[in-house]
Coordinates of C-alpha atoms in Angstrom, one line a residue:
Chain A
M857 CA 58.5 73.0 -0.9
R858 CA 59.3 70.4 1.8
I859 CA 62.1 68.1 0.5
G860 CA 63.4 64.9 2.0
F861 CA 66.9 63.5 1.4
I862 CA 67.9 60.0 2.4
G863 CA 71.6 59.3 2.2
T864 CA 74.0 62.2 3.0
G865 CA 77.3 60.8 1.9
V866 CA 79.8 62.8 -0.2
M867 CA 77.4 63.1 -3.1
G868 CA 74.2 63.5 -1.1
K869 CA 75.7 66.1 1.2
A870 CA 76.7 68.4 -1.7
M871 CA 73.3 68.0 -3.3
V872 CA 71.5 68.8 0.0
Q873 CA 73.6 72.0 0.3
H874 CA 72.6 73.1 -3.2
L875 CA 69.0 72.6 -2.4
M876 CA 69.2 74.5 0.9
T877 CA 71.1 77.3 -0.8
A878 CA 68.2 77.5 -3.3
G879 CA 65.9 78.2 -0.4
H880 CA 64.3 74.8 0.3
Q881 CA 63.5 73.2 3.7
L882 CA 65.3 69.9 3.9
N883 CA 64.5 66.8 6.0
V884 CA 67.5 64.4 6.1
Y885 CA 68.2 60.9 7.1
N886 CA 71.4 58.9 6.9
R887 CA 72.3 55.4 8.2
T888 CA 75.3 56.8 10.0
K889 CA 73.8 59.8 11.7
S890 CA 77.1 61.6 12.3
K891 CA 77.5 62.1 8.6
A892 CA 74.4 64.4 8.6
N893 CA 75.7 66.6 11.5
E894 CA 77.2 69.3 9.3
L895 CA 74.0 69.6 7.3
V896 CA 71.9 69.8 10.5
E897 CA 74.1 72.6 11.7
Q898 CA 73.5 74.3 8.3
G899 CA 69.7 74.1 8.8
A900 CA 68.6 70.7 7.7
V901 CA 66.1 68.9 9.9
W902 CA 67.1 65.4 11.1
Q903 CA 64.5 62.6 10.9
D904 CA 65.0 59.3 12.6
T905 CA 63.8 57.0 9.7
P906 CA 63.1 57.1 6.0
A907 CA 59.4 56.8 7.0
K908 CA 59.6 60.1 9.0
V909 CA 61.5 61.9 6.2
T910 CA 58.6 60.8 4.0
E911 CA 56.0 62.0 6.4
Q912 CA 57.5 65.5 6.5
S913 CA 58.3 65.9 2.8
D914 CA 56.5 66.3 -0.6
I915 CA 59.4 65.2 -2.7
I916 CA 61.8 62.6 -1.3
F917 CA 65.3 61.9 -2.8
S918 CA 67.4 58.9 -2.0
M919 CA 71.2 58.6 -2.8
V920 CA 72.7 55.5 -1.2
G921 CA 75.2 52.8 -2.1
Y922 CA 73.8 49.6 -3.4
P923 CA 70.5 48.3 -4.7
S924 CA 70.1 46.4 -1.4
D925 CA 70.2 49.8 0.4
V926 CA 67.6 51.2 -2.0
E927 CA 65.4 48.2 -1.4
E928 CA 65.7 48.7 2.4
I929 CA 65.0 52.4 2.2
Y930 CA 61.9 52.0 0.1
F931 CA 60.5 48.6 1.2
G932 CA 61.9 48.2 4.7
T933 CA 59.8 48.2 7.9
E934 CA 60.7 51.9 8.5
G935 CA 61.0 52.6 4.8
I936 CA 59.4 55.2 2.5
F937 CA 56.5 53.0 1.6
S938 CA 55.7 52.2 5.2
N939 CA 54.3 55.7 5.3
D940 CA 51.4 57.3 3.4
V941 CA 53.0 58.5 0.2
S942 CA 49.9 59.6 -1.6
G943 CA 50.5 62.7 -3.7
K944 CA 54.2 62.6 -3.2
I945 CA 57.1 62.0 -5.6
V946 CA 60.0 59.7 -4.7
V947 CA 63.3 60.1 -6.7
D948 CA 66.1 57.6 -6.5
L949 CA 69.4 59.1 -7.4
T950 CA 71.4 55.9 -6.6
T951 CA 72.9 54.0 -9.5
S952 CA 70.7 50.9 -9.1
T953 CA 68.9 48.4 -11.2
P954 CA 66.3 49.2 -13.8
T955 CA 64.3 46.4 -12.5
L956 CA 64.2 47.9 -9.0
A957 CA 63.3 51.3 -10.4
K958 CA 60.3 49.8 -12.1
K959 CA 59.3 48.0 -8.9
I960 CA 59.5 51.3 -7.0
Q961 CA 57.4 53.1 -9.5
Q962 CA 54.8 50.3 -9.5
M963 CA 54.4 50.5 -5.8
A964 CA 54.4 54.3 -5.9
I965 CA 51.6 54.3 -8.4
E966 CA 49.6 51.8 -6.3
K967 CA 49.9 54.1 -3.4
G968 CA 48.9 57.2 -5.3
A969 CA 52.4 58.6 -5.6
E970 CA 54.9 59.0 -8.4
A971 CA 58.5 57.7 -8.8
L972 CA 61.5 58.7 -10.9
D973 CA 64.8 56.9 -11.3
A974 CA 67.5 59.6 -11.7
P975 CA 71.1 58.3 -11.5
V976 CA 73.8 60.8 -12.0
S977 CA 77.3 61.0 -13.5
G978 CA 80.0 63.4 -12.8
G979 CA 81.3 62.2 -9.4
D980 CA 81.9 64.1 -6.2
L981 CA 83.3 67.1 -8.1
G982 CA 80.2 67.2 -10.2
A983 CA 78.0 67.1 -7.1
K984 CA 80.0 69.9 -5.4
N985 CA 79.9 72.1 -8.5
A986 CA 76.3 71.3 -9.5
T987 CA 77.6 70.1 -12.9
L988 CA 76.1 66.6 -12.7
T989 CA 74.5 64.9 -15.6
I990 CA 71.2 63.5 -14.4
M991 CA 69.6 60.7 -16.4
V992 CA 65.9 60.4 -15.6
G993 CA 63.3 57.7 -16.1
G994 CA 59.6 58.0 -15.3
N995 CA 56.5 60.0 -16.3
Q996 CA 56.8 63.4 -18.0
T997 CA 54.5 65.1 -15.4
A998 CA 56.5 64.0 -12.4
F999 CA 59.7 64.8 -14.3
E1000 CA 58.5 68.4 -14.9
Q1001 CA 57.6 68.8 -11.2
V1002 CA 61.0 67.8 -10.0
L1003 CA 63.0 69.4 -12.9
P1004 CA 63.6 72.8 -11.0
L1005 CA 65.2 70.8 -8.2
F1006 CA 67.3 68.7 -10.6
E1007 CA 68.5 71.9 -12.2
V1008 CA 69.8 73.1 -8.8
M1009 CA 71.9 69.9 -8.5
G1010 CA 73.0 69.3 -12.1
K1011 CA 73.9 70.9 -15.4
S1012 CA 72.5 68.4 -17.9
V1013 CA 69.1 66.9 -17.0
R1014 CA 67.1 64.8 -19.4
L1015 CA 64.1 62.5 -19.3
Q1016 CA 65.3 59.4 -21.1
G1017 CA 62.0 57.5 -21.2
P1018 CA 59.7 55.5 -18.9
S1019 CA 60.6 54.1 -15.5
G1020 CA 64.0 52.4 -15.5
S1021 CA 65.3 54.5 -18.4
G1022 CA 67.4 56.6 -16.2
Q1023 CA 69.1 53.5 -14.9
H1024 CA 69.4 52.0 -18.3
T1025 CA 71.1 55.1 -19.6
K1026 CA 73.5 55.1 -16.7
M1027 CA 74.3 51.5 -17.5
A1028 CA 75.0 52.4 -21.1
N1029 CA 77.4 55.0 -19.8
Q1030 CA 79.2 52.4 -17.6
I1031 CA 79.5 50.0 -20.5
M1032 CA 81.4 52.7 -22.5
V1033 CA 83.5 53.7 -19.5
A1034 CA 84.5 50.1 -18.7
A1035 CA 85.9 49.8 -22.3
T1036 CA 87.9 52.9 -22.1
M1037 CA 89.4 51.9 -18.8
I1038 CA 90.6 48.6 -20.2
G1039 CA 91.9 50.2 -23.3
M1040 CA 93.8 52.9 -21.4
S1041 CA 95.3 50.3 -19.0
E1042 CA 96.5 48.0 -21.8
M1043 CA 97.8 51.0 -23.9
M1044 CA 99.9 52.3 -21.0
A1045 CA 101.2 48.8 -20.1
Y1046 CA 102.1 48.3 -23.8
A1047 CA 103.7 51.7 -24.1
D1048 CA 105.8 51.0 -21.0
K1049 CA 107.0 47.6 -22.2
A1050 CA 107.8 49.1 -25.6
G1051 CA 110.1 51.6 -23.9
L1052 CA 108.1 54.6 -24.9
N1053 CA 107.7 57.8 -22.9
I1054 CA 104.2 57.3 -21.7
A1055 CA 103.4 60.9 -21.1
D1056 CA 104.3 61.6 -24.8
V1057 CA 102.2 58.7 -25.9
L1058 CA 99.2 60.0 -23.9
D1059 CA 99.7 63.4 -25.5
V1060 CA 100.0 62.1 -29.1
V1061 CA 97.3 59.5 -28.9
G1062 CA 95.0 61.9 -27.1
G1063 CA 95.0 64.2 -30.1
G1064 CA 93.4 61.7 -32.5
A1065 CA 90.9 58.9 -33.0
A1066 CA 91.9 57.3 -29.7
A1067 CA 90.9 60.4 -27.6
N1068 CA 88.7 59.8 -24.6
W1069 CA 87.8 61.3 -21.3
S1070 CA 89.2 58.4 -19.2
M1071 CA 92.7 58.7 -20.8
A1072 CA 92.7 62.5 -20.6
N1073 CA 91.7 62.5 -16.9
Y1074 CA 93.1 59.2 -15.5
G1075 CA 96.3 58.9 -17.6
P1076 CA 98.1 61.7 -15.9
R1077 CA 96.9 60.6 -12.5
I1078 CA 98.3 57.1 -13.0
L1079 CA 101.6 58.6 -14.0
N1080 CA 101.5 60.5 -10.7
E1081 CA 100.6 57.3 -8.9
D1082 CA 97.4 58.9 -7.8
Y1083 CA 94.8 56.1 -7.2
S1084 CA 92.5 58.2 -5.0
P1085 CA 88.9 57.4 -5.8
G1086 CA 87.0 59.7 -8.2
F1087 CA 84.9 56.6 -8.4
F1088 CA 85.4 53.5 -6.3
V1089 CA 86.4 50.1 -7.7
K1090 CA 83.8 48.4 -5.5
H1091 CA 81.0 50.7 -6.9
F1092 CA 82.1 50.1 -10.5
I1093 CA 81.9 46.3 -9.9
K1094 CA 78.4 46.8 -8.6
D1095 CA 77.4 48.7 -11.7
L1096 CA 79.0 46.2 -14.1
K1097 CA 77.1 43.4 -12.3
I1098 CA 73.9 45.3 -12.9
V1099 CA 74.7 45.7 -16.6
L1100 CA 75.4 42.1 -17.0
D1101 CA 72.3 41.0 -15.1
E1102 CA 70.1 43.2 -17.2
A1103 CA 71.9 42.1 -20.4
E1104 CA 71.3 38.5 -19.5
K1105 CA 67.6 39.2 -19.0
M1106 CA 67.6 40.7 -22.5
S1107 CA 69.6 37.7 -24.0
L1108 CA 72.3 40.2 -24.9
E1109 CA 76.0 39.2 -25.0
L1110 CA 78.4 41.9 -23.9
P1111 CA 81.9 40.2 -24.0
G1112 CA 83.8 43.5 -23.4
T1113 CA 81.8 44.4 -20.3
A1114 CA 82.1 40.8 -19.0
L1115 CA 85.8 41.1 -19.4
A1116 CA 85.8 44.4 -17.5
L1117 CA 83.9 42.8 -14.6
K1118 CA 86.4 39.9 -14.6
L1119 CA 89.4 42.3 -14.5
Y1120 CA 87.9 44.5 -11.8
E1121 CA 87.0 41.5 -9.7
E1122 CA 90.6 40.4 -9.9
L1123 CA 91.6 43.9 -8.8
S1124 CA 89.1 43.6 -5.9
E1125 CA 90.5 40.3 -4.9
E1126 CA 93.9 41.9 -4.7
G1127 CA 92.5 44.4 -2.2
Y1128 CA 91.9 47.5 -4.3
D1129 CA 88.2 47.9 -3.6
E1130 CA 88.7 51.4 -2.1
D1131 CA 90.9 52.7 -4.9
G1132 CA 89.6 54.7 -7.8
T1133 CA 88.8 52.9 -11.0
Q1134 CA 92.1 54.0 -12.6
A1135 CA 93.7 51.4 -10.3
L1136 CA 92.9 48.8 -13.1
I1137 CA 96.5 49.4 -14.3
K1138 CA 97.7 47.6 -11.1
L1139 CA 96.9 44.3 -12.8
W1140 CA 99.9 45.2 -15.0
W1141 CA 101.8 47.4 -12.6
P1142 CA 101.4 45.8 -9.1
K1143 CA 103.4 48.5 -7.5
G1144 CA 101.2 51.2 -8.9
N1145 CA 104.0 52.5 -11.1
K1146 CA 105.8 51.3 -14.1
N1147 CA 108.7 49.8 -12.1
N1148 CA 106.8 46.6 -11.8
Chain B
M1429 CA 115.0 68.0 -53.0
R1430 CA 114.3 64.8 -55.0
I1431 CA 111.6 62.9 -53.3
G1432 CA 110.5 59.3 -53.9
F1433 CA 107.1 58.0 -53.0
I1434 CA 106.1 54.3 -53.2
G1435 CA 102.4 53.5 -52.8
T1436 CA 100.0 56.0 -54.3
G1437 CA 96.7 54.8 -52.9
V1438 CA 94.2 57.1 -51.3
M1439 CA 96.6 58.2 -48.5
G1440 CA 99.7 58.3 -50.6
K1441 CA 98.2 60.2 -53.4
A1442 CA 97.1 63.0 -51.1
M1443 CA 100.5 63.1 -49.5
V1444 CA 102.3 63.3 -52.8
Q1445 CA 100.0 66.2 -53.9
H1446 CA 100.9 68.2 -50.8
L1447 CA 104.6 67.6 -51.4
M1448 CA 104.3 68.7 -55.0
T1449 CA 102.3 71.8 -54.0
A1450 CA 105.2 72.6 -51.6
G1451 CA 107.5 72.7 -54.7
H1452 CA 109.2 69.3 -54.6
Q1453 CA 110.1 67.0 -57.5
L1454 CA 108.3 63.6 -56.9
N1455 CA 109.3 60.2 -58.3
V1456 CA 106.4 57.8 -57.8
Y1457 CA 105.8 54.0 -58.0
N1458 CA 102.7 52.0 -57.3
R1459 CA 102.0 48.3 -57.7
T1460 CA 98.9 49.2 -59.8
K1461 CA 100.3 51.8 -62.2
S1462 CA 96.9 53.3 -63.2
K1463 CA 96.5 54.6 -59.7
A1464 CA 99.5 56.9 -60.2
N1465 CA 98.2 58.3 -63.5
E1466 CA 96.6 61.4 -62.0
L1467 CA 99.8 62.2 -60.1
V1468 CA 101.9 61.8 -63.3
E1469 CA 99.5 64.2 -65.1
Q1470 CA 100.1 66.7 -62.2
G1471 CA 103.8 66.5 -62.7
A1472 CA 105.1 63.5 -60.8
V1473 CA 107.6 61.3 -62.6
W1474 CA 106.7 57.6 -62.9
Q1475 CA 109.5 55.1 -62.1
D1476 CA 109.1 51.4 -63.0
T1477 CA 110.4 49.9 -59.7
P1478 CA 111.1 50.8 -56.1
A1479 CA 114.8 50.5 -57.0
K1480 CA 114.4 53.1 -59.7
V1481 CA 112.5 55.5 -57.4
T1482 CA 115.4 55.1 -55.0
E1483 CA 118.0 55.8 -57.7
Q1484 CA 116.3 59.1 -58.5
S1485 CA 115.6 60.3 -55.0
D1486 CA 117.3 61.5 -51.8
I1487 CA 114.4 60.8 -49.4
I1488 CA 112.2 57.8 -50.2
F1489 CA 108.7 57.4 -48.6
S1490 CA 106.7 54.2 -48.6
M1491 CA 103.0 54.0 -47.8
V1492 CA 101.5 50.6 -48.6
G1493 CA 99.1 48.1 -47.1
Y1494 CA 100.7 45.3 -45.1
P1495 CA 104.0 44.4 -43.5
S1496 CA 104.5 41.8 -46.3
D1497 CA 104.2 44.7 -48.9
V1498 CA 106.8 46.7 -46.9
E1499 CA 109.1 43.7 -46.9
E1500 CA 108.8 43.4 -50.6
I1501 CA 109.4 47.1 -51.3
Y1502 CA 112.5 47.2 -49.2
F1503 CA 114.0 43.8 -49.5
G1504 CA 112.6 42.5 -52.8
T1505 CA 114.7 41.9 -55.9
E1506 CA 113.7 45.3 -57.3
G1507 CA 113.3 46.8 -53.9
I1508 CA 114.8 49.9 -52.3
F1509 CA 117.8 48.1 -50.9
S1510 CA 118.7 46.5 -54.2
N1511 CA 119.9 50.0 -55.2
D1512 CA 122.7 52.1 -53.7
V1513 CA 121.1 53.9 -50.8
S1514 CA 124.2 55.5 -49.4
G1515 CA 123.5 59.0 -48.0
K1516 CA 119.7 58.6 -48.5
I1517 CA 116.9 58.5 -46.0
V1518 CA 114.0 55.9 -46.3
V1519 CA 110.8 56.6 -44.4
D1520 CA 108.1 54.0 -44.0
L1521 CA 104.7 55.6 -43.4
T1522 CA 102.9 52.3 -43.5
T1523 CA 101.4 51.0 -40.2
S1524 CA 103.7 48.0 -39.9
T1525 CA 105.6 46.0 -37.3
P1526 CA 108.1 47.6 -34.9
T1527 CA 110.3 44.5 -35.6
L1528 CA 110.3 45.2 -39.4
A1529 CA 111.0 48.9 -38.7
K1530 CA 114.2 47.9 -36.8
K1531 CA 115.2 45.5 -39.5
I1532 CA 114.9 48.2 -42.1
Q1533 CA 116.9 50.6 -40.0
Q1534 CA 119.6 48.1 -39.5
M1535 CA 120.0 47.4 -43.2
A1536 CA 119.9 51.2 -44.0
I1537 CA 122.7 51.9 -41.5
E1538 CA 124.8 49.0 -42.9
K1539 CA 124.4 50.6 -46.4
G1540 CA 125.3 54.1 -45.2
A1541 CA 121.7 55.3 -45.2
E1542 CA 119.1 56.2 -42.5
A1543 CA 115.6 55.0 -41.9
L1544 CA 112.6 56.3 -40.0
D1545 CA 109.3 54.5 -39.2
A1546 CA 106.5 57.1 -39.4
P1547 CA 103.0 55.6 -39.3
V1548 CA 100.2 58.1 -39.3
S1549 CA 96.7 58.5 -37.9
G1550 CA 93.9 60.6 -39.1
G1551 CA 92.7 58.6 -42.1
D1552 CA 92.0 59.7 -45.7
L1553 CA 90.5 63.0 -44.5
G1554 CA 93.7 63.7 -42.5
A1555 CA 95.8 63.0 -45.5
K1556 CA 93.7 65.2 -47.7
N1557 CA 93.7 68.1 -45.3
A1558 CA 97.3 67.6 -44.2
T1559 CA 96.1 67.2 -40.6
L1560 CA 97.6 63.8 -40.0
T1561 CA 99.3 62.9 -36.7
I1562 CA 102.8 61.4 -37.6
M1563 CA 104.5 59.2 -35.0
V1564 CA 108.1 58.8 -35.8
G1565 CA 110.8 56.4 -34.7
G1566 CA 114.5 56.7 -35.5
N1567 CA 117.5 59.0 -35.1
Q1568 CA 117.1 62.7 -34.2
T1569 CA 119.3 63.8 -37.1
A1570 CA 117.4 61.9 -39.8
F1571 CA 114.1 63.1 -38.1
E1572 CA 115.2 66.7 -38.4
Q1573 CA 116.1 66.3 -42.0
V1574 CA 112.7 64.9 -42.9
L1575 CA 110.7 67.1 -40.5
P1576 CA 110.0 69.9 -43.1
L1577 CA 108.4 67.3 -45.4
F1578 CA 106.4 65.7 -42.5
E1579 CA 105.1 69.2 -41.7
V1580 CA 103.8 69.5 -45.3
M1581 CA 101.8 66.3 -44.8
G1582 CA 100.7 66.4 -41.2
K1583 CA 99.7 68.7 -38.3
S1584 CA 101.2 66.9 -35.3
V1585 CA 104.6 65.4 -35.9
R1586 CA 106.7 63.9 -33.1
L1587 CA 109.8 61.8 -32.7
Q1588 CA 108.8 59.1 -30.2
G1589 CA 112.1 57.4 -29.7
P1590 CA 114.5 55.1 -31.5
S1591 CA 113.7 52.9 -34.5
G1592 CA 110.4 51.1 -34.0
S1593 CA 109.0 53.8 -31.6
G1594 CA 106.7 55.3 -34.3
Q1595 CA 105.2 51.9 -34.9
H1596 CA 104.9 51.2 -31.2
T1597 CA 103.1 54.5 -30.6
K1598 CA 100.7 53.7 -33.4
M1599 CA 100.0 50.3 -31.8
A1600 CA 99.3 52.0 -28.5
N1601 CA 96.8 54.1 -30.4
Q1602 CA 95.2 51.1 -31.9
I1603 CA 94.9 49.4 -28.5
M1604 CA 92.9 52.4 -27.2
V1605 CA 90.8 52.6 -30.3
A1606 CA 90.0 48.9 -30.2
A1607 CA 88.6 49.3 -26.7
T1608 CA 86.4 52.3 -27.6
M1609 CA 85.0 50.4 -30.6
I1610 CA 83.9 47.5 -28.4
G1611 CA 82.5 49.8 -25.8
M1612 CA 80.5 51.8 -28.2
S1613 CA 79.1 48.8 -29.9
E1614 CA 78.0 47.1 -26.7
M1615 CA 76.6 50.4 -25.4
M1616 CA 74.5 50.9 -28.5
A1617 CA 73.3 47.3 -28.5
Y1618 CA 72.4 47.6 -24.8
A1619 CA 70.6 50.9 -25.3
D1620 CA 68.6 49.5 -28.1
K1621 CA 67.5 46.4 -26.2
A1622 CA 66.6 48.6 -23.2
G1623 CA 64.2 50.5 -25.4
L1624 CA 66.1 53.8 -25.1
N1625 CA 66.4 56.4 -27.9
I1626 CA 70.0 55.7 -29.0
A1627 CA 70.7 59.2 -30.3
D1628 CA 69.6 60.6 -26.9
V1629 CA 71.9 58.2 -25.1
L1630 CA 74.9 59.1 -27.4
D1631 CA 74.2 62.7 -26.6
V1632 CA 73.9 62.4 -22.8
V1633 CA 76.7 59.8 -22.4
G1634 CA 79.0 61.8 -24.8
G1635 CA 78.9 64.8 -22.4
G1636 CA 80.6 63.0 -19.5
A1637 CA 83.1 60.5 -18.3
A1638 CA 82.3 58.1 -21.2
A1639 CA 83.1 60.7 -23.9
N1640 CA 85.4 59.5 -26.7
W1641 CA 86.2 60.2 -30.3
S1642 CA 84.9 56.9 -31.7
M1643 CA 81.5 57.4 -30.2
A1644 CA 81.2 61.0 -31.3
N1645 CA 82.2 60.2 -34.8
Y1646 CA 81.0 56.7 -35.5
G1647 CA 77.8 56.7 -33.3
P1648 CA 75.9 59.0 -35.6
R1649 CA 77.2 57.2 -38.7
I1650 CA 75.9 53.9 -37.4
L1651 CA 72.5 55.4 -36.7
N1652 CA 72.6 56.5 -40.4
E1653 CA 73.6 52.9 -41.4
D1654 CA 76.8 54.4 -42.9
Y1655 CA 79.4 51.7 -42.8
S1656 CA 81.7 53.2 -45.4
P1657 CA 85.3 52.9 -44.5
G1658 CA 87.1 55.7 -42.7
F1659 CA 89.3 52.8 -41.7
F1660 CA 88.9 49.2 -43.2
V1661 CA 88.1 46.3 -40.9
K1662 CA 90.8 44.2 -42.7
H1663 CA 93.4 46.8 -41.9
F1664 CA 92.4 47.0 -38.3
I1665 CA 92.7 43.3 -38.0
K1666 CA 96.2 43.6 -39.4
D1667 CA 97.1 46.2 -36.8
L1668 CA 95.6 44.2 -33.9
K1669 CA 97.6 41.1 -35.0
I1670 CA 100.8 43.2 -34.9
V1671 CA 99.9 44.5 -31.4
L1672 CA 99.3 41.0 -30.1
D1673 CA 102.5 39.6 -31.7
E1674 CA 104.6 42.4 -30.2
A1675 CA 102.8 41.9 -26.9
E1676 CA 103.6 38.2 -26.9
K1677 CA 107.3 39.0 -27.5
M1678 CA 107.2 41.3 -24.5
S1679 CA 105.3 38.6 -22.4
L1680 CA 102.5 41.1 -22.0
E1681 CA 98.8 40.0 -21.7
L1682 CA 96.3 42.3 -23.4
P1683 CA 92.9 40.6 -22.9
G1684 CA 90.9 43.5 -24.2
T1685 CA 92.9 43.8 -27.4
A1686 CA 92.7 40.0 -27.8
L1687 CA 89.0 40.2 -27.5
A1688 CA 88.9 43.0 -30.1
L1689 CA 90.8 40.8 -32.6
K1690 CA 88.5 37.9 -31.9
L1691 CA 85.4 40.1 -32.5
Y1692 CA 86.8 41.7 -35.7
E1693 CA 87.8 38.3 -37.0
E1694 CA 84.2 37.2 -36.5
L1695 CA 83.1 40.2 -38.5
S1696 CA 85.6 39.5 -41.2
E1697 CA 84.4 35.9 -41.4
E1698 CA 80.9 37.3 -42.0
G1699 CA 82.2 39.2 -45.0
Y1700 CA 82.7 42.7 -43.7
D1701 CA 86.4 43.2 -44.4
E1702 CA 85.8 46.1 -46.7
D1703 CA 83.5 47.9 -44.3
G1704 CA 84.7 50.6 -41.9
T1705 CA 85.6 49.6 -38.4
Q1706 CA 82.2 50.9 -37.1
A1707 CA 80.7 47.8 -38.7
L1708 CA 81.6 46.0 -35.4
I1709 CA 78.0 46.7 -34.3
K1710 CA 76.8 44.2 -37.0
L1711 CA 77.8 41.4 -34.6
W1712 CA 74.7 42.7 -32.7
W1713 CA 72.8 44.2 -35.6
P1714 CA 73.2 41.8 -38.5
K1715 CA 71.1 44.0 -40.7
G1716 CA 73.3 47.0 -40.0
N1717 CA 70.4 48.7 -38.2
K1718 CA 68.6 48.1 -34.9
N1719 CA 65.8 46.1 -36.6
N1720 CA 67.8 42.9 -36.1

């Protein structure tokens, strides 16, 4: 099968490699061409625009940064939909808005194609090890056609409902993560001020009703002053804005998520956009360690 | 060893039974005497006041509801300290304030005794199955003397530091739990409004970076409209107030925990004090299910 892949950053690159290893022919495009060089050396075929990727492919994946990038790739003058897409399937892996996912599907259907929204979770490590969780929205038939490819890239793949449902599920995930990041930060700041041994506290608290993935994974990294990005602050802010926009459309109040956005925006204003999300503790520990 | 136990509610009762099974003689007191009847039938000796429990015991445990109850039991006219406590060890298992824990230790030392603060987590099931986590504050020597008894009642027992450190560790735990409860509630409310299958979302989201104990345990209960208390709303409010009081003393801002208290107080005002903490979702689902 001819596969297109638009966006060969850290995540996209690993996914393309898995697809090539599985024996597929890949057409690739990336805004910064140099980032696709290694893939081209490994056998991928460079295409100059998203439109040209589309022309040469039956299933086209996109994995970019922001909803505005997705908009450009699909609806831009040299975008996917500027080409004939009839009979093809487009799959957006970007964490983007449910509203945009529905708009893409509508256009796809008008043009005789199909579209899936399929954001992932699991980060760069998940992409590298093909252990991603892939949350899919769209039609069952299209899902089944793409499923063998999803299974090359991820471990847990599920159709969550109609178009937009993949994005909505990812947003649900981010709501939960936002809360655990706040709780972990406040817990560590409190434990420090109370004169406790924080590593001991993480250990004891992690064995009971307070246990969570963020604390188990980021707690020790913070104690090691490791703020390298598993997931960028700037991208988390993007996601939380999407959540709150969608919630507003649904007349839904999410005070915890709103607080998370406020705190992460403060962090961003202090210049930590490129840190990992565990840097939230820097609102309490400006030096990145407890000697604040 | 002669052991005293003051407060034979659901938690205390199970703990007394484990201590008796381990071969100890138990002196018990409870504000409502009838709640101790079963234990007396099983061989515990009723004492009419905390002072009399103290007189007959070498190590005295207390497990009551609120800091005001602890205050009364230790410092009241018929309280523990109204008796000679010299050479004895008093252990407060109640989740109470670090400040009160230190006050109790100070008085104990003045009177030639020792004191430990040792709040637990794990709930009624943990008490029943002797799988509690016990977080201890106080002196090493006193800790080691009581350790064999702690090990009869709990699975994970740790000295966290000097007097008050057990309570502080429990507060750290509650900060983390408060955040996961908010996140879970907002996530489920969002998933519902977005038209997703909530059970599917819990399943997918629970497999990745959003995974946490609250979601895994309370998510399914909420879907079954089960709001029975694993942990009472009214007791969680008590704990969050302690956290925020202590934080204020430390000049520490905890906006997430403050939000949690605000939300749980709203829930309390709507009459849900006797529900389990998972009832927080009722702020979004007033009927206790998604048909709100």
